[in-house]
Amino acid sequence: MSTNQLFNYSVIQMITSKLLAPSLLSADFGNLERDIEVINRSSADWLHIDVMDGVFVPNISFGFPVLEYVKKLSTKPLDVHLMIVQPEKFINECKKTGAMVMNVHYEACTHLNRTVRAIVEAGMQAGVTLNPHTPVELLEDIILEVDLVLLMSVNPGFGGQQFIENTYSKIERLRAMIDRKNAHALVEIDGGVNLQNAAKLYQTGADVLVAGNAIFHSPNIPQTINQFKE
Ligand code: DX5
Ligand code: ZN
């Protein structure tokens, strides 16, 4: 897919539906090809990819060589979530691995405006991620330049954690800011998302839900994805 095709594809998605991004972190790493194929054939919208450096978060997942492999296999747009310090060093790397969205953490970027602009300049959509304790109000002066805000609903670093309920209030306040400013940013939620809280999250104002364990550890992955979409 060319950059233009990807862009059009995502713009169409943005105006038509609520989106679902299965998180590869919960896939079977010994059968990555099989699991990506299952997602390719499913009704999921994006594939969420978690890169961890063991410094910004207390865990290490995988790096860009694995993403190169994922890029070859996935037919879904890649939503790359960098849980690393100095993510600005990896903008070109990220672009090369075919990322549609590059998410950087607010807490990891001293010059967030510069980083967001560089991501857009590189031809990707710029996502800014907030840890659970970081207030959405801190985005007031950057929201117009951002394509997506990823709200962490667990402390980042691991799959399978419990959803933090305060996230609903953050979605409401972020949605109000986006509407008031007439901004175009999508609202994405990541961590502890499951079939029990998905409908409420979409209703509260989420556009994209990330789900790892709830999808990959379910007995029937395509069926679970359909249930999320319903
Ligand atoms: C956590 C990651 C998430 C994780 C979500 O730090 O950012 O994307 O894979 O996993 P679940 O849905 O199992 O909480
Ligand atoms: Zn993530």
Short mmCIF file of C-alpha atoms and ligand atoms in Angstrom, two decimals:
data_model
loop_
_atom_site.label_atom_id
_atom_site.label_comp_id
_atom_site.label_asym_id
_atom_site.label_seq_id
_atom_site.Cartn_x
_atom_site.Cartn_y
_atom_site.Cartn_z
CA MET A 1 0.00 0.00 0.00
CA SER A 2 1.35 3.47 -0.86
CA THR A 3 1.40 6.29 1.69
CA ASN A 4 -1.48 7.93 -0.15
CA GLN A 5 -3.54 4.78 -0.16
CA LEU A 6 -2.87 4.30 3.54
CA PHE A 7 -3.84 7.88 4.24
CA ASN A 8 -7.09 7.62 2.28
CA TYR A 9 -7.84 4.30 3.89
CA SER A 10 -7.43 5.76 7.37
CA VAL A 11 -9.38 8.92 6.59
CA ILE A 12 -12.28 6.79 5.38
CA GLN A 13 -12.06 4.70 8.53
CA MET A 14 -12.03 7.81 10.68
CA ILE A 15 -15.32 9.08 9.39
CA THR A 16 -17.15 5.80 9.16
CA SER A 17 -16.64 3.68 12.24
CA LYS A 18 -15.32 2.79 15.64
CA LEU A 19 -12.03 1.01 15.20
CA LEU A 20 -10.35 -1.99 16.81
CA ALA A 21 -6.60 -2.60 17.00
CA PRO A 22 -5.53 -6.03 18.33
CA SER A 23 -2.23 -5.74 20.22
CA LEU A 24 0.45 -8.08 18.93
CA LEU A 25 2.09 -8.16 22.37
CA SER A 26 -0.38 -10.85 23.41
CA ALA A 27 0.13 -12.97 20.28
CA ASP A 28 2.07 -16.24 20.33
CA PHE A 29 5.61 -15.11 19.39
CA GLY A 30 6.43 -18.66 18.35
CA ASN A 31 3.62 -18.49 15.80
CA LEU A 32 3.68 -14.85 14.79
CA GLU A 33 2.97 -15.56 11.14
CA ARG A 34 -0.10 -17.66 11.99
CA ASP A 35 -1.46 -15.05 14.43
CA ILE A 36 -0.93 -12.14 12.00
CA GLU A 37 -2.72 -14.16 9.31
CA VAL A 38 -5.68 -14.61 11.66
CA ILE A 39 -5.83 -10.83 12.17
CA ASN A 40 -5.46 -10.22 8.42
CA ARG A 41 -8.54 -12.33 7.76
CA SER A 42 -10.54 -10.78 10.61
CA SER A 43 -12.65 -7.62 10.80
CA ALA A 44 -10.00 -5.84 12.91
CA ASP A 45 -9.02 -2.41 11.59
CA TRP A 46 -5.40 -1.88 12.63
CA LEU A 47 -2.60 -3.93 14.16
CA HIS A 48 -1.19 -2.39 17.37
CA ILE A 49 2.55 -2.91 17.91
CA ASP A 50 4.18 -2.29 21.31
CA VAL A 51 7.88 -1.46 21.33
CA MET A 52 9.45 -1.36 24.84
CA ASP A 53 13.00 -0.46 25.78
CA GLY A 54 13.32 -1.56 29.41
CA VAL A 55 14.05 2.07 30.37
CA PHE A 56 10.84 4.03 29.82
CA VAL A 57 8.91 0.96 30.95
CA PRO A 58 10.09 -1.97 33.08
CA ASN A 59 9.91 -4.48 30.23
CA ILE A 60 11.48 -5.19 26.83
CA SER A 61 9.30 -6.44 23.98
CA PHE A 62 10.83 -6.38 20.50
CA GLY A 63 12.47 -3.90 18.17
CA PHE A 64 12.53 -2.78 14.57
CA PRO A 65 13.89 -6.01 13.02
CA VAL A 66 10.73 -7.75 14.23
CA LEU A 67 8.63 -4.90 12.87
CA GLU A 68 10.23 -5.41 9.44
CA TYR A 69 8.93 -8.96 9.55
CA VAL A 70 5.48 -7.85 10.77
CA LYS A 71 5.30 -5.32 7.95
CA LYS A 72 5.82 -8.08 5.38
CA LEU A 73 3.03 -10.18 6.85
CA SER A 74 0.35 -7.71 7.95
CA THR A 75 -2.28 -6.37 5.60
CA LYS A 76 -3.68 -4.13 8.36
CA PRO A 77 -2.33 -0.61 8.93
CA LEU A 78 0.31 -0.62 11.68
CA ASP A 79 -0.34 1.43 14.83
CA VAL A 80 3.10 1.59 16.46
CA HIS A 81 3.24 2.44 20.18
CA LEU A 82 6.77 3.35 21.27
CA MET A 83 7.29 2.92 25.01
CA ILE A 84 10.88 4.13 24.76
CA VAL A 85 12.96 7.13 25.78
CA GLN A 86 13.97 9.56 23.02
CA PRO A 87 11.50 8.22 20.44
CA GLU A 88 12.46 11.10 18.12
CA LYS A 89 15.63 9.13 17.29
CA PHE A 90 13.57 6.44 15.59
CA ILE A 91 11.23 8.39 13.30
CA ASN A 92 12.95 7.23 10.11
CA GLU A 93 13.25 3.70 11.41
CA CYS A 94 9.55 3.68 12.19
CA LYS A 95 8.66 5.01 8.77
CA LYS A 96 10.75 2.28 7.13
CA THR A 97 8.80 -0.39 8.93
CA GLY A 98 5.59 0.86 7.36
CA ALA A 99 3.95 2.46 10.40
CA MET A 100 0.74 4.33 9.63
CA VAL A 101 0.58 5.84 13.13
CA MET A 102 3.67 6.53 15.25
CA ASN A 103 2.72 6.98 18.92
CA VAL A 104 5.22 8.67 21.23
CA HIS A 105 4.74 9.18 24.95
CA TYR A 106 4.15 12.71 26.20
CA GLU A 107 6.32 11.78 29.20
CA ALA A 108 9.24 10.79 26.92
CA CYS A 109 9.35 13.93 24.76
CA THR A 110 10.96 17.16 25.93
CA HIS A 111 10.27 18.81 22.57
CA LEU A 112 6.94 17.25 21.76
CA ASN A 113 5.94 19.84 19.17
CA ARG A 114 9.17 19.25 17.23
CA THR A 115 8.71 15.48 17.41
CA VAL A 116 5.06 15.60 16.29
CA ARG A 117 5.97 17.79 13.34
CA ALA A 118 8.83 15.49 12.36
CA ILE A 119 6.53 12.46 12.42
CA VAL A 120 4.03 14.21 10.14
CA GLU A 121 6.86 15.42 7.92
CA ALA A 122 8.02 11.80 7.57
CA GLY A 123 4.57 10.91 6.22
CA MET A 124 3.04 9.19 9.24
CA GLN A 125 0.15 10.09 11.50
CA ALA A 126 1.35 11.52 14.80
CA GLY A 127 0.02 9.93 17.97
CA VAL A 128 0.69 11.27 21.46
CA THR A 129 0.31 8.81 24.34
CA LEU A 130 -0.49 9.72 27.94
CA ASN A 131 0.28 7.60 30.98
CA PRO A 132 -2.65 7.10 33.39
CA HIS A 133 -1.49 9.90 35.72
CA THR A 134 -0.90 12.49 32.99
CA PRO A 135 -3.83 14.94 32.66
CA VAL A 136 -5.34 15.38 29.21
CA GLU A 137 -5.34 19.14 29.80
CA LEU A 138 -1.57 19.13 29.09
CA LEU A 139 -2.43 18.59 25.41
CA GLU A 140 -4.30 21.90 25.12
CA ASP A 141 -1.49 23.56 23.12
CA ILE A 142 -0.65 20.65 20.83
CA ILE A 143 -4.01 19.02 20.15
CA LEU A 144 -4.51 20.77 16.80
CA GLU A 145 -1.30 19.22 15.42
CA VAL A 146 -1.94 15.70 16.61
CA ASP A 147 -3.70 12.97 14.60
CA LEU A 148 -4.37 10.66 17.53
CA VAL A 149 -4.23 10.67 21.33
CA LEU A 150 -3.57 7.30 22.92
CA LEU A 151 -4.78 7.18 26.53
CA MET A 152 -3.13 4.46 28.59
CA SER A 153 -5.74 2.76 30.74
CA VAL A 154 -3.07 0.69 32.53
CA ASN A 155 0.50 1.55 33.46
CA PRO A 156 2.39 0.69 30.28
CA GLY A 157 4.78 -2.23 30.07
CA PHE A 158 2.68 -5.38 30.23
CA GLY A 159 -0.40 -6.95 28.72
CA GLY A 160 -3.17 -8.46 30.81
CA GLN A 161 -3.47 -5.74 33.47
CA GLN A 162 -6.63 -4.38 35.03
CA PHE A 163 -8.37 -1.40 33.41
CA ILE A 164 -8.11 1.90 35.36
CA GLU A 165 -11.62 3.35 35.76
CA ASN A 166 -10.47 7.00 35.80
CA THR A 167 -9.94 6.59 32.03
CA TYR A 168 -13.63 7.36 31.38
CA SER A 169 -13.23 10.83 32.86
CA LYS A 170 -10.11 11.39 30.75
CA ILE A 171 -11.98 10.38 27.57
CA GLU A 172 -14.79 12.83 28.38
CA ARG A 173 -12.41 15.72 29.03
CA LEU A 174 -10.29 14.93 25.97
CA ARG A 175 -13.35 14.63 23.73
CA ALA A 176 -14.61 18.00 25.03
CA MET A 177 -11.24 19.60 24.26
CA ILE A 178 -11.16 18.11 20.73
CA ASP A 179 -14.69 19.34 20.01
CA ARG A 180 -14.10 22.80 21.51
CA LYS A 181 -10.92 23.28 19.48
CA ASN A 182 -12.39 21.68 16.37
CA ALA A 183 -9.39 19.33 16.32
CA HIS A 184 -9.27 16.15 14.23
CA ALA A 185 -7.43 13.85 16.67
CA LEU A 186 -8.76 10.33 17.18
CA VAL A 187 -9.08 9.03 20.75
CA GLU A 188 -7.52 5.60 21.31
CA ILE A 189 -7.60 3.55 24.53
CA ASP A 190 -4.96 0.97 25.46
CA GLY A 191 -4.83 -1.45 28.40
CA GLY A 192 -7.33 -3.75 30.07
CA VAL A 193 -9.88 -3.31 27.28
CA ASN A 194 -12.28 -6.25 27.01
CA LEU A 195 -15.77 -7.20 25.84
CA GLN A 196 -17.20 -5.95 29.16
CA ASN A 197 -15.98 -2.35 28.89
CA ALA A 198 -15.70 -1.87 25.12
CA ALA A 199 -19.22 -0.55 24.49
CA LYS A 200 -18.98 1.97 27.32
CA LEU A 201 -15.58 3.15 26.07
CA TYR A 202 -16.90 3.70 22.54
CA GLN A 203 -19.98 5.47 23.93
CA THR A 204 -17.86 7.72 26.15
CA GLY A 205 -15.96 8.92 23.08
CA ALA A 206 -13.22 6.47 22.15
CA ASP A 207 -12.62 6.03 18.40
CA VAL A 208 -10.09 3.20 18.58
CA LEU A 209 -9.76 0.42 21.14
CA VAL A 210 -6.57 -1.61 21.58
CA ALA A 211 -7.03 -5.10 23.00
CA GLY A 212 -4.33 -7.71 23.61
CA ASN A 213 -5.27 -10.44 26.03
CA ALA A 214 -9.00 -10.12 25.41
CA ILE A 215 -8.42 -11.01 21.74
CA PHE A 216 -5.39 -13.31 21.56
CA HIS A 217 -6.26 -15.33 24.65
CA SER A 218 -9.85 -15.87 23.61
CA PRO A 219 -10.91 -19.28 22.27
CA ASN A 220 -12.05 -17.89 18.90
CA ILE A 221 -10.11 -14.80 17.81
CA PRO A 222 -12.17 -13.79 14.71
CA GLN A 223 -15.40 -14.24 16.64
CA THR A 224 -14.15 -12.14 19.56
CA ILE A 225 -13.11 -9.40 17.14
CA ASN A 226 -16.61 -9.46 15.61
CA GLN A 227 -18.12 -9.17 19.09
CA PHE A 228 -15.97 -6.09 19.79
CA LYS A 229 -17.08 -4.56 16.49
CA GLU A 230 -20.74 -5.20 17.23
C1 DX5 B 1 0.70 -2.21 27.48
C2 DX5 B 1 0.59 -2.12 25.99
C3 DX5 B 1 -0.70 -2.63 25.48
C4 DX5 B 1 -0.99 -4.08 25.80
C5 DX5 B 1 -2.45 -4.18 26.04
O1 DX5 B 1 1.78 -1.45 27.91
O2 DX5 B 1 0.72 -0.80 25.54
O3 DX5 B 1 -0.87 -2.37 24.09
O4 DX5 B 1 -0.62 -4.96 24.77
O5 DX5 B 1 -2.73 -5.45 26.47
P1 DX5 B 1 -4.10 -5.81 27.20
O6 DX5 B 1 -5.21 -5.49 26.26
O7 DX5 B 1 -3.97 -7.26 27.48
O8 DX5 B 1 -4.19 -4.97 28.46
ZN ZN B 2 0.18 -0.32 23.41
#
